[in-house]
Short mmCIF file of C-alpha atoms and ligand atoms in Angstrom, two decimals:
data_model
loop_
_atom_site.label_atom_id
_atom_site.label_comp_id
_atom_site.label_asym_id
_atom_site.label_seq_id
_atom_site.Cartn_x
_atom_site.Cartn_y
_atom_site.Cartn_z
CA MET A 15 18.94 5.98 2.40
CA GLY A 16 20.24 9.52 2.68
CA GLN A 17 18.33 12.47 4.06
CA HIS A 18 18.84 14.10 0.68
CA LEU A 19 16.80 11.53 -1.24
CA LEU A 20 13.97 11.77 1.26
CA THR A 21 13.43 15.45 0.50
CA THR A 22 14.40 15.63 -3.18
CA VAL A 23 13.26 12.33 -4.66
CA ALA A 24 10.59 13.74 -6.99
CA GLU A 25 12.46 16.91 -8.05
CA GLY A 26 12.27 17.64 -11.75
CA ARG A 27 10.14 14.60 -12.59
CA ALA A 28 6.99 14.88 -14.70
CA PHE A 29 4.82 12.05 -13.40
CA MET A 30 2.72 10.42 -16.10
CA GLN A 31 0.15 7.66 -16.12
CA VAL A 32 1.00 4.28 -17.62
CA ILE A 33 -1.59 3.26 -20.21
CA ASP A 34 -1.01 0.56 -22.81
CA GLY A 35 2.71 0.46 -22.04
CA LYS A 36 3.22 4.19 -22.54
CA ALA A 37 3.69 7.20 -20.29
CA VAL A 38 0.77 9.52 -21.01
CA ASP A 39 -0.69 12.72 -19.62
CA ALA A 40 -4.43 13.25 -19.10
CA ILE A 41 -6.26 13.99 -22.37
CA SER A 42 -7.44 17.28 -20.85
CA GLY A 43 -3.87 18.19 -19.89
CA GLN A 44 -5.11 18.99 -16.39
CA ARG A 45 -2.97 18.03 -13.41
CA ILE A 46 -3.36 17.64 -9.63
CA ASP A 47 -0.80 19.20 -7.29
CA VAL A 48 0.99 16.75 -5.00
CA ALA A 49 1.88 18.12 -1.56
CA CYS A 50 4.03 16.58 1.16
CA PRO A 51 2.06 16.19 4.43
CA SER A 52 5.22 16.92 6.45
CA ASP A 53 5.32 20.59 5.37
CA GLY A 54 2.18 21.05 3.24
CA LYS A 55 4.30 22.15 0.26
CA VAL A 56 3.59 21.15 -3.34
CA PHE A 57 6.51 19.22 -4.84
CA ALA A 58 5.06 17.41 -7.86
CA SER A 59 1.91 16.91 -9.89
CA ILE A 60 0.00 14.01 -11.46
CA PRO A 61 -2.41 13.81 -14.41
CA ALA A 62 -6.07 14.54 -13.56
CA SER A 63 -7.80 11.94 -15.69
CA GLY A 64 -11.46 11.49 -16.46
CA VAL A 65 -13.90 9.29 -18.35
CA GLN A 66 -12.01 9.24 -21.67
CA ASP A 67 -8.61 8.41 -20.16
CA VAL A 68 -10.19 5.61 -18.13
CA ASP A 69 -11.81 4.28 -21.27
CA LEU A 70 -8.44 4.15 -23.06
CA ALA A 71 -6.91 2.24 -20.16
CA VAL A 72 -9.80 -0.24 -19.98
CA GLN A 73 -9.63 -0.79 -23.75
CA ALA A 74 -5.88 -1.43 -23.50
CA ALA A 75 -6.43 -3.90 -20.67
CA ARG A 76 -9.19 -5.62 -22.67
CA ARG A 77 -6.94 -5.98 -25.73
CA ALA A 78 -4.10 -7.36 -23.59
CA PHE A 79 -6.50 -9.83 -21.99
CA GLU A 80 -7.88 -11.11 -25.27
CA GLU A 81 -5.01 -10.72 -27.70
CA GLY A 82 -1.26 -10.56 -27.51
CA PRO A 83 1.29 -12.34 -25.35
CA TRP A 84 -0.53 -11.94 -22.01
CA ALA A 85 -3.62 -13.81 -23.21
CA ARG A 86 -1.67 -17.02 -23.88
CA MET A 87 1.11 -16.74 -21.35
CA PRO A 88 1.59 -19.89 -19.23
CA ALA A 89 1.24 -19.45 -15.47
CA VAL A 90 4.94 -20.12 -14.93
CA GLU A 91 5.84 -17.19 -17.21
CA ARG A 92 3.46 -14.86 -15.39
CA GLY A 93 5.14 -15.98 -12.20
CA ARG A 94 8.56 -15.13 -13.59
CA LEU A 95 7.39 -11.64 -14.57
CA LEU A 96 6.02 -11.05 -11.07
CA ALA A 97 9.27 -12.32 -9.54
CA ARG A 98 11.25 -9.98 -11.80
CA LEU A 99 9.06 -7.06 -10.73
CA SER A 100 9.69 -7.99 -7.10
CA ARG A 101 13.44 -7.87 -7.67
CA LEU A 102 13.21 -4.53 -9.48
CA ILE A 103 11.25 -3.10 -6.54
CA GLU A 104 14.04 -4.26 -4.22
CA LYS A 105 16.66 -2.79 -6.54
CA ASN A 106 14.86 0.57 -6.53
CA ALA A 107 13.97 0.38 -2.83
CA ASP A 108 15.64 3.63 -1.78
CA GLU A 109 13.88 5.67 -4.41
CA LEU A 110 10.48 4.02 -3.83
CA ALA A 111 10.72 4.38 -0.06
CA ALA A 112 11.67 8.05 -0.35
CA LEU A 113 8.81 8.69 -2.79
CA GLU A 114 6.30 6.92 -0.54
CA SER A 115 7.42 8.82 2.55
CA ARG A 116 7.41 12.19 0.84
CA ASP A 117 4.04 11.56 -0.78
CA THR A 118 2.28 10.32 2.39
CA GLY A 119 4.33 11.85 5.23
CA LYS A 120 5.05 8.45 6.76
CA PRO A 121 8.30 8.05 8.71
CA ALA A 122 11.25 6.88 6.62
CA ARG A 123 11.43 3.43 8.24
CA GLN A 124 7.74 2.83 7.46
CA GLY A 125 8.38 3.78 3.84
CA ARG A 126 11.16 1.19 3.73
CA ALA A 127 8.97 -1.43 5.40
CA ASP A 128 6.25 -0.76 2.82
CA VAL A 129 8.71 -1.29 -0.04
CA ALA A 130 9.79 -4.60 1.49
CA GLY A 131 6.12 -5.58 1.88
CA ALA A 132 5.36 -4.66 -1.73
CA ALA A 133 8.33 -6.67 -3.04
CA ARG A 134 7.15 -9.59 -0.95
CA TYR A 135 3.64 -9.47 -2.46
CA TYR A 136 4.99 -9.82 -6.01
CA GLU A 137 7.38 -12.54 -4.83
CA PHE A 138 4.59 -14.48 -3.07
CA TYR A 139 2.12 -14.23 -5.94
CA GLY A 140 4.85 -14.89 -8.50
CA GLY A 141 5.49 -18.17 -6.73
CA ALA A 142 1.78 -18.97 -6.40
CA CYS A 143 0.81 -18.53 -10.09
CA ASP A 144 1.47 -22.12 -11.15
CA LYS A 145 0.42 -23.73 -7.87
CA ILE A 146 -3.27 -23.04 -7.94
CA HIS A 147 -5.54 -25.32 -9.93
CA GLY A 148 -8.99 -26.82 -10.24
CA ASP A 149 -10.46 -30.22 -9.33
CA THR A 150 -11.83 -33.32 -10.95
CA ILE A 151 -15.30 -34.22 -9.74
CA PRO A 152 -16.79 -37.74 -9.38
CA PHE A 153 -19.88 -37.53 -11.61
CA LEU A 154 -22.15 -39.83 -13.61
CA ASP A 155 -20.92 -42.97 -15.35
CA GLY A 156 -19.61 -42.06 -18.78
CA TYR A 157 -18.61 -38.53 -17.81
CA THR A 158 -15.49 -36.76 -16.69
CA ALA A 159 -16.08 -33.45 -14.90
CA LEU A 160 -13.41 -30.95 -13.97
CA THR A 161 -13.04 -27.35 -12.91
CA LEU A 162 -10.68 -24.71 -14.26
CA ARG A 163 -9.80 -21.52 -12.42
CA GLU A 164 -10.27 -18.72 -14.92
CA PRO A 165 -9.34 -15.06 -14.61
CA HIS A 166 -12.23 -12.57 -14.46
CA GLY A 167 -10.76 -10.50 -17.29
CA VAL A 168 -10.12 -6.79 -16.72
CA VAL A 169 -9.78 -6.04 -13.01
CA ALA A 170 -10.16 -2.48 -11.72
CA GLY A 171 -8.22 -1.75 -8.52
CA ILE A 172 -9.13 1.41 -6.59
CA ILE A 173 -6.39 2.03 -4.06
CA PRO A 174 -6.30 4.24 -0.94
CA TRP A 175 -3.58 6.62 0.21
CA ASN A 176 -2.53 5.00 3.50
CA TYR A 177 -0.36 2.13 2.18
CA PRO A 178 -0.19 2.81 -1.55
CA LEU A 179 2.71 0.49 -2.37
CA GLN A 180 1.59 -2.40 -0.21
CA ILE A 181 -2.08 -2.30 -1.20
CA LEU A 182 -1.15 -2.01 -4.87
CA GLY A 183 1.08 -5.07 -4.30
CA ARG A 184 -1.69 -7.17 -2.81
CA VAL A 185 -4.16 -6.21 -5.54
CA ALA A 186 -1.82 -6.36 -8.54
CA GLY A 187 0.03 -9.43 -7.31
CA ALA A 188 -3.10 -11.56 -6.96
CA ALA A 189 -4.92 -10.16 -10.03
CA LEU A 190 -1.97 -10.61 -12.41
CA ALA A 191 -1.05 -14.01 -10.95
CA MET A 192 -4.44 -15.36 -12.05
CA GLY A 193 -4.04 -13.97 -15.56
CA ASN A 194 -6.27 -10.91 -15.29
CA THR A 195 -5.21 -7.57 -16.72
CA LEU A 196 -5.34 -4.55 -14.50
CA VAL A 197 -6.35 -0.91 -14.42
CA VAL A 198 -5.36 0.73 -11.16
CA LYS A 199 -6.61 4.08 -9.88
CA PRO A 200 -4.39 5.11 -6.97
CA ALA A 201 -5.59 7.79 -4.54
CA GLU A 202 -5.18 11.40 -5.67
CA ASP A 203 -3.29 12.03 -2.42
CA ALA A 204 -0.68 9.32 -3.06
CA SER A 205 -0.17 8.13 -6.63
CA LEU A 206 3.58 8.47 -7.16
CA THR A 207 4.73 4.98 -6.22
CA ALA A 208 1.93 3.33 -8.23
CA ILE A 209 3.18 5.19 -11.30
CA ARG A 210 6.73 4.09 -10.53
CA VAL A 211 5.75 0.43 -10.02
CA ALA A 212 3.85 0.39 -13.34
CA GLU A 213 7.02 1.70 -15.01
CA LEU A 214 9.04 -1.04 -13.33
CA ALA A 215 6.49 -3.61 -14.52
CA LEU A 216 7.24 -2.57 -18.10
CA GLU A 217 10.96 -2.84 -17.36
CA ALA A 218 10.32 -6.34 -15.95
CA GLY A 219 8.75 -7.31 -19.27
CA PHE A 220 4.99 -7.14 -18.66
CA PRO A 221 3.34 -6.69 -22.07
CA ALA A 222 1.63 -3.38 -22.86
CA GLY A 223 -1.87 -3.16 -21.41
CA ALA A 224 -1.42 -5.77 -18.67
CA PHE A 225 -0.67 -3.27 -15.87
CA ASN A 226 -2.19 0.19 -16.37
CA VAL A 227 -2.24 3.07 -13.89
CA VAL A 228 -4.69 5.94 -14.33
CA THR A 229 -4.45 8.85 -11.91
CA GLY A 230 -7.13 11.37 -10.99
CA TYR A 231 -9.81 12.25 -8.48
CA GLY A 232 -12.08 9.56 -7.10
CA SER A 233 -15.19 11.38 -8.27
CA ASP A 234 -13.83 11.50 -11.86
CA ALA A 235 -11.38 8.71 -12.70
CA GLY A 236 -12.47 6.44 -9.82
CA ALA A 237 -16.18 6.75 -10.58
CA ALA A 238 -15.58 6.22 -14.32
CA LEU A 239 -13.52 3.10 -13.66
CA SER A 240 -15.94 1.45 -11.24
CA ALA A 241 -18.88 2.09 -13.63
CA HIS A 242 -17.08 1.04 -16.82
CA PRO A 243 -19.09 -1.70 -18.58
CA ASP A 244 -15.94 -3.42 -19.86
CA VAL A 245 -14.45 -3.90 -16.39
CA ASP A 246 -15.07 -7.46 -15.18
CA TYR A 247 -14.26 -7.17 -11.48
CA VAL A 248 -13.64 -4.32 -9.04
CA THR A 249 -11.49 -4.43 -5.94
CA PHE A 250 -11.49 -1.52 -3.52
CA THR A 251 -9.89 -0.59 -0.22
CA GLY A 252 -11.08 2.60 1.45
CA SER A 253 -13.93 4.16 3.37
CA PRO A 254 -17.36 2.48 3.73
CA ALA A 255 -19.17 5.39 2.04
CA THR A 256 -16.95 5.23 -1.04
CA GLY A 257 -17.25 1.44 -0.98
CA THR A 258 -21.03 1.78 -1.21
CA ALA A 259 -20.73 4.16 -4.18
CA ILE A 260 -18.35 1.78 -5.96
CA GLN A 261 -20.57 -1.23 -5.33
CA GLN A 262 -23.57 0.67 -6.68
CA ALA A 263 -21.63 1.60 -9.81
CA ALA A 264 -20.42 -1.98 -10.34
CA ALA A 265 -23.92 -3.32 -9.66
CA VAL A 266 -25.25 -1.53 -12.74
CA ASN A 267 -23.04 -3.89 -14.76
CA ASN A 268 -23.61 -6.81 -12.35
CA ARG A 269 -19.89 -7.15 -11.70
CA GLY A 270 -18.26 -8.79 -8.71
CA VAL A 271 -16.42 -6.77 -6.09
CA THR A 272 -13.99 -7.19 -3.21
CA MET A 273 -14.42 -4.54 -0.51
CA GLU A 274 -11.99 -3.79 2.32
CA LEU A 275 -13.61 -0.96 4.25
CA GLY A 276 -11.78 -0.38 7.49
CA GLY A 277 -12.43 -1.23 11.09
CA LYS A 278 -12.59 -0.35 14.75
CA SER A 279 -10.42 -3.23 15.80
CA PRO A 280 -10.28 -4.30 19.46
CA GLN A 281 -7.38 -5.66 21.45
CA ILE A 282 -8.59 -7.55 24.52
CA VAL A 283 -6.22 -7.62 27.49
CA PHE A 284 -7.04 -10.18 30.19
CA ALA A 285 -5.63 -9.91 33.70
CA ASP A 286 -3.25 -12.83 33.10
CA ALA A 287 -1.69 -11.27 29.97
CA ASP A 288 2.06 -10.82 29.62
CA LEU A 289 2.00 -7.02 29.84
CA ASP A 290 5.67 -6.53 28.95
CA LYS A 291 4.94 -8.15 25.61
CA ALA A 292 1.53 -6.54 25.14
CA LEU A 293 2.22 -2.88 25.93
CA PRO A 294 4.55 -1.96 23.04
CA VAL A 295 2.28 -3.83 20.60
CA LEU A 296 -0.86 -2.08 21.91
CA VAL A 297 0.77 1.31 21.31
CA ASN A 298 2.30 0.48 17.95
CA ALA A 299 -0.94 -0.97 16.59
CA ILE A 300 -2.56 2.46 16.76
CA ILE A 301 0.48 4.70 16.19
CA GLN A 302 1.86 2.94 13.12
CA ASN A 303 1.19 5.13 10.07
CA GLY A 304 -0.38 7.74 12.39
CA GLY A 305 -3.37 5.46 12.98
CA GLN A 306 -4.23 5.65 9.27
CA THR A 307 -4.42 1.88 9.00
CA CYS A 308 -7.61 -0.07 8.26
CA SER A 309 -6.57 -2.70 10.77
CA ALA A 310 -5.32 -0.24 13.43
CA GLY A 311 -5.94 -1.50 16.96
CA SER A 312 -8.04 1.52 17.90
CA ARG A 313 -9.80 0.05 20.95
CA VAL A 314 -8.11 -1.58 23.94
CA LEU A 315 -10.42 -3.58 26.21
CA ILE A 316 -8.87 -4.19 29.64
CA GLU A 317 -10.03 -6.61 32.32
CA ARG A 318 -10.98 -4.60 35.37
CA PRO A 319 -8.40 -5.94 37.89
CA VAL A 320 -5.56 -4.65 35.68
CA TYR A 321 -7.34 -1.61 34.21
CA GLY A 322 -5.51 0.88 36.44
CA LYS A 323 -2.11 -0.65 35.80
CA VAL A 324 -2.53 -1.03 32.01
CA SER A 325 -4.09 2.39 31.46
CA ALA A 326 -1.32 4.07 33.48
CA ALA A 327 1.38 2.24 31.51
CA LEU A 328 -0.28 3.18 28.20
CA ALA A 329 -0.57 6.81 29.33
CA GLU A 330 3.14 6.87 30.19
CA ARG A 331 4.00 5.59 26.71
CA PHE A 332 1.55 7.89 24.91
CA ALA A 333 2.94 10.94 26.67
CA LYS A 334 6.35 10.18 25.14
CA LEU A 335 5.16 9.82 21.53
CA VAL A 336 6.33 12.48 19.09
CA ALA A 337 4.97 13.30 15.63
CA GLY A 338 7.23 14.93 13.07
CA PRO A 339 8.38 15.07 9.46
CA HIS A 340 8.99 11.85 7.55
CA ASP A 341 12.74 12.46 7.25
CA ALA A 342 13.09 12.85 11.04
CA ASP A 343 11.77 9.27 11.36
CA LEU A 344 9.95 9.81 14.68
CA ASP A 345 7.12 7.76 16.19
CA LEU A 346 4.63 9.00 13.60
CA GLY A 347 4.33 11.45 10.74
CA ALA A 348 1.71 13.97 9.67
CA LEU A 349 -1.77 12.95 8.53
CA ILE A 350 -2.40 12.69 4.81
CA ASN A 351 -4.24 15.98 4.19
CA PRO A 352 -5.87 18.93 5.99
CA LYS A 353 -9.33 17.36 5.61
CA GLN A 354 -8.22 14.23 7.42
CA ARG A 355 -6.57 16.23 10.18
CA ALA A 356 -9.71 18.35 10.64
CA ARG A 357 -11.82 15.19 10.82
CA VAL A 358 -9.61 13.62 13.49
CA ALA A 359 -9.51 16.89 15.48
CA ALA A 360 -13.32 17.16 15.31
CA MET A 361 -13.80 13.60 16.56
CA VAL A 362 -11.41 14.21 19.47
CA ALA A 363 -13.15 17.48 20.38
CA GLU A 364 -16.58 15.86 20.17
CA ALA A 365 -15.45 13.00 22.43
CA GLU A 366 -14.10 15.44 25.01
CA GLU A 367 -17.33 17.45 24.92
CA ALA A 368 -19.28 14.23 25.44
CA GLY A 369 -17.27 13.62 28.63
CA ALA A 370 -14.48 11.26 27.52
CA LYS A 371 -11.34 11.81 29.59
CA VAL A 372 -7.96 12.31 27.91
CA LEU A 373 -5.37 10.27 29.85
CA ALA A 374 -2.35 11.41 27.85
CA ARG A 375 -1.29 13.38 24.83
CA GLY A 376 1.98 13.02 22.95
CA ALA A 377 3.67 15.92 21.21
CA ILE A 378 4.41 17.45 17.84
CA HIS A 379 8.16 17.98 17.45
CA LYS A 380 9.16 21.59 18.03
CA ASP A 381 11.01 21.71 14.70
CA ALA A 382 8.14 20.17 12.68
CA PRO A 383 7.27 22.55 9.80
CA GLN A 384 4.32 24.84 10.59
CA GLY A 385 2.56 23.92 7.36
CA GLY A 386 2.53 20.16 8.12
CA TRP A 387 -0.71 18.30 8.90
CA TYR A 388 0.15 16.89 12.30
CA HIS A 389 -2.22 15.63 14.95
CA VAL A 390 -1.03 14.93 18.45
CA PRO A 391 -1.36 11.28 19.65
CA THR A 392 -4.29 11.13 22.06
CA LEU A 393 -5.24 8.47 24.61
CA PHE A 394 -8.79 8.40 25.99
CA GLY A 395 -9.55 6.61 29.25
CA ALA A 396 -12.56 4.31 29.64
CA VAL A 397 -15.10 5.57 27.12
CA ASP A 398 -18.85 5.04 26.88
CA PRO A 399 -19.29 2.06 24.52
CA ALA A 400 -22.26 3.83 22.93
CA SER A 401 -20.27 7.00 22.10
CA ALA A 402 -18.94 7.92 18.65
CA ILE A 403 -15.29 7.65 19.73
CA ALA A 404 -15.99 4.06 20.86
CA ARG A 405 -17.75 3.00 17.66
CA GLU A 406 -16.54 5.03 14.68
CA GLU A 407 -13.27 4.75 12.81
CA VAL A 408 -11.08 7.81 13.52
CA PHE A 409 -8.20 6.98 11.16
CA GLY A 410 -5.78 8.95 13.30
CA PRO A 411 -3.47 8.45 16.32
CA VAL A 412 -6.33 8.18 18.80
CA LEU A 413 -6.82 5.24 21.15
CA ALA A 414 -9.90 4.55 23.28
CA LEU A 415 -9.85 2.32 26.37
CA PHE A 416 -12.65 0.19 27.83
CA ALA A 417 -12.91 -1.75 31.10
CA PHE A 418 -14.62 -5.15 31.20
CA ASP A 419 -15.51 -7.91 33.65
CA GLY A 420 -14.98 -11.44 32.34
CA GLU A 421 -14.81 -13.15 29.00
CA GLU A 422 -18.44 -12.73 28.00
CA GLU A 423 -18.42 -8.98 28.40
CA ALA A 424 -15.09 -8.78 26.56
CA VAL A 425 -16.54 -10.55 23.53
CA ARG A 426 -19.71 -8.46 23.66
CA LEU A 427 -17.71 -5.22 23.70
CA ALA A 428 -15.33 -6.46 21.01
CA ASN A 429 -18.30 -7.24 18.77
CA GLY A 430 -20.13 -4.05 19.74
CA THR A 431 -19.34 -1.99 16.63
CA GLU A 432 -20.48 -2.25 13.04
CA TYR A 433 -16.98 -3.29 12.00
CA GLY A 434 -15.21 -6.67 12.05
CA LEU A 435 -11.73 -6.55 10.53
CA VAL A 436 -9.04 -7.58 13.05
CA ALA A 437 -8.88 -8.39 16.77
CA GLY A 438 -6.12 -9.09 19.29
CA VAL A 439 -6.46 -11.30 22.37
CA TRP A 440 -3.91 -11.21 25.18
CA THR A 441 -4.15 -14.05 27.68
CA ALA A 442 -2.09 -17.00 28.90
CA ASP A 443 -5.17 -19.24 29.20
CA GLY A 444 -5.23 -21.63 26.23
CA GLY A 445 -8.92 -22.45 26.43
CA ARG A 446 -9.80 -18.77 26.54
CA GLN A 447 -7.52 -18.05 23.58
CA HIS A 448 -9.55 -20.48 21.48
CA ARG A 449 -12.97 -19.43 22.79
CA VAL A 450 -12.40 -15.73 22.25
CA ALA A 451 -10.80 -16.26 18.82
CA LYS A 452 -13.89 -18.23 17.83
CA HIS A 453 -16.46 -15.78 19.15
CA VAL A 454 -14.95 -12.50 18.02
CA ARG A 455 -16.33 -11.42 14.64
CA ALA A 456 -13.21 -10.37 12.74
CA GLY A 457 -11.46 -11.47 9.58
CA GLN A 458 -8.18 -11.92 11.45
CA VAL A 459 -7.63 -12.67 15.14
CA PHE A 460 -4.17 -12.47 16.67
CA VAL A 461 -3.47 -14.23 19.98
CA ASN A 462 -0.71 -12.67 22.07
CA GLY A 463 0.35 -10.47 19.18
CA TYR A 464 -1.08 -8.09 16.62
CA GLY A 465 -0.22 -7.45 12.99
CA ALA A 466 -1.70 -4.18 11.79
CA GLY A 467 -1.38 -4.40 8.02
CA GLY A 468 1.10 -7.26 8.11
CA GLY A 469 1.26 -10.81 6.82
CA ILE A 470 1.34 -11.25 3.06
CA GLU A 471 0.51 -14.97 3.47
CA LEU A 472 -2.46 -14.38 5.80
CA PRO A 473 -5.96 -14.07 4.31
CA PHE A 474 -7.39 -10.69 5.24
CA GLY A 475 -10.81 -9.05 5.00
CA GLY A 476 -13.84 -8.07 6.94
CA PHE A 477 -17.12 -9.12 8.42
CA LYS A 478 -20.03 -6.71 8.73
CA ARG A 479 -19.29 -3.11 7.70
CA SER A 480 -15.61 -3.91 7.19
CA GLY A 481 -16.48 -5.40 3.82
CA HIS A 482 -16.46 -8.70 2.01
CA GLY A 483 -14.14 -10.84 -0.04
CA ARG A 484 -10.64 -11.79 1.03
CA GLU A 485 -7.24 -10.45 0.05
CA LYS A 486 -3.71 -11.67 0.76
CA GLY A 487 -2.55 -15.27 0.90
CA PHE A 488 -3.94 -17.90 -1.44
CA GLU A 489 -7.51 -16.78 -0.73
CA ALA A 490 -6.99 -13.66 -2.83
CA LEU A 491 -6.33 -15.89 -5.83
CA TYR A 492 -9.85 -17.33 -5.49
CA ASP A 493 -11.33 -13.81 -5.34
CA MET A 494 -9.37 -12.88 -8.44
CA SER A 495 -10.66 -15.82 -10.47
CA ALA A 496 -13.83 -17.78 -11.15
CA THR A 497 -14.48 -21.51 -11.45
CA LYS A 498 -15.39 -22.89 -14.86
CA THR A 499 -16.86 -26.40 -14.84
CA VAL A 500 -16.19 -28.54 -17.89
CA VAL A 501 -18.10 -31.80 -18.41
CA PHE A 502 -17.03 -34.44 -20.98
CA ASN A 503 -19.59 -37.02 -22.05
CA HIS A 504 -17.54 -39.95 -23.34
CA GLY A 505 -20.24 -42.60 -23.18
P1 ADP B 22 -10.89 9.30 1.59
O1 ADP B 22 -12.31 9.70 1.87
O2 ADP B 22 -10.06 9.26 2.80
O3 ADP B 22 -10.23 10.06 0.46
P2 ADP B 22 -11.80 7.13 -0.03
O4 ADP B 22 -12.25 5.83 0.49
O5 ADP B 22 -12.87 8.05 -0.54
O6 ADP B 22 -10.96 7.80 1.11
O7 ADP B 22 -10.71 6.93 -1.18
C1 ADP B 22 -10.09 5.73 -1.50
C2 ADP B 22 -9.97 5.64 -3.01
O8 ADP B 22 -11.27 5.71 -3.59
C3 ADP B 22 -9.16 6.75 -3.68
O9 ADP B 22 -8.43 6.21 -4.76
C4 ADP B 22 -10.24 7.68 -4.18
O10 ADP B 22 -9.82 8.46 -5.27
C5 ADP B 22 -11.29 6.69 -4.62
N1 ADP B 22 -12.65 7.24 -4.71
C6 ADP B 22 -13.22 8.22 -3.99
N2 ADP B 22 -14.50 8.44 -4.37
C7 ADP B 22 -14.78 7.55 -5.36
C8 ADP B 22 -15.94 7.25 -6.16
N3 ADP B 22 -17.07 7.91 -6.01
N4 ADP B 22 -15.83 6.26 -7.07
C9 ADP B 22 -14.69 5.55 -7.22
N5 ADP B 22 -13.56 5.81 -6.51
C10 ADP B 22 -13.60 6.78 -5.58
#
């Protein structure tokens, strides 16, 4: 991918929504400016949709679900369409990666990794379509009972700005695989690749109305979509507060929801851990995507005998980290918007005022544009477990360390926040690996490794405030469908 594409990819394009198989503007004609986080400059715009646009999209999805080719399409054909979309994403990888990086500020290699991840979601779910089925149930004499897995109907997907392509892939892949139709509302800060993927879906042969993308602000288009009475199921990834609002809106219609709401994920380093393997992973798990990852490893718990050694090694690595523009492809990019940067800066300042000690700070590249929304990587030494920096999600390149004595305290600290999304355990002791994996409350536990955001095949989701329902892997197909029991009385 050339430098040129990374900085010019959206030039001259009028981005439109995809509703009922057509490119359409918002009914109001209003648009939202799209700025690149690397320099803060506006380079494109997207439609600013509201209640009426959302209604058109939901109606189109409803028609496609009940009438037309989608309604009767065999699972194998849906799988072929998803596989074709996967190949088209690969074919257009350079353009999609450049769009994603320019739209979100993420380093070029992360944009490329996200395209590969997205293609993989459609490939995985394309292959899964015709391999998921119901059961027959031993019942009374004279009866045959069986279950069918049925789609919900119209699924609404509300997508965040941190991994737009990948999260769209996991939502759309699973929803479409089960035969639902889809209305997606990408984040106002990062909608360009969702628009592009919906266009590619039409090129792949998806019938009109199966895969709709409506753009706009959360408070307008997002709120209208989650409250729409003709939406059958809502899936959301984003902040807990917005998740609550969406659940309340969906509750008025008594609709089901999947909620992925972030985390404060711990990595636990025991004294016997292989530090050469652990250290780069500990750093990457918080620096990847500038820490704007639901499953970021934002807390590192270190057993006291190695606390000095591990914290010094982490400080050495943090001091070398450099943030810069997406096309420079450095350790991390800018944060998504000025509000997010201000929030991260305020949390860091508050932690310092409360007495937390900064062990190391990285740098912002000297040639990074002045208008970009950069935040310097920051490493805090052992923090008070009761403090905000120890408990609340920062969603930025900020890592907090903790010291612990023994396995019991490690588990207590790991479970000591309201979140429960992912955890990492680093130890050579097999028994301890199993015990800690069992006792940590998290939807995913990695032993001697960590996969922030990774693993298409691996079921993913939260306990506690991190949400409910599961995405990724086969489990997502259960969330995106419902069991219908059919009983035959044949005497
Ligand atoms: P942030 O606060 O960082 O913007 P959010 O969790 O609020 O993150 O946003 C994630 C997604 O939720 C975006 O697509 C956004 O537009 C959408 N959203 C925000 N507010 C609402 C709302 N009240 N109802 C539905 N969707 C919303």
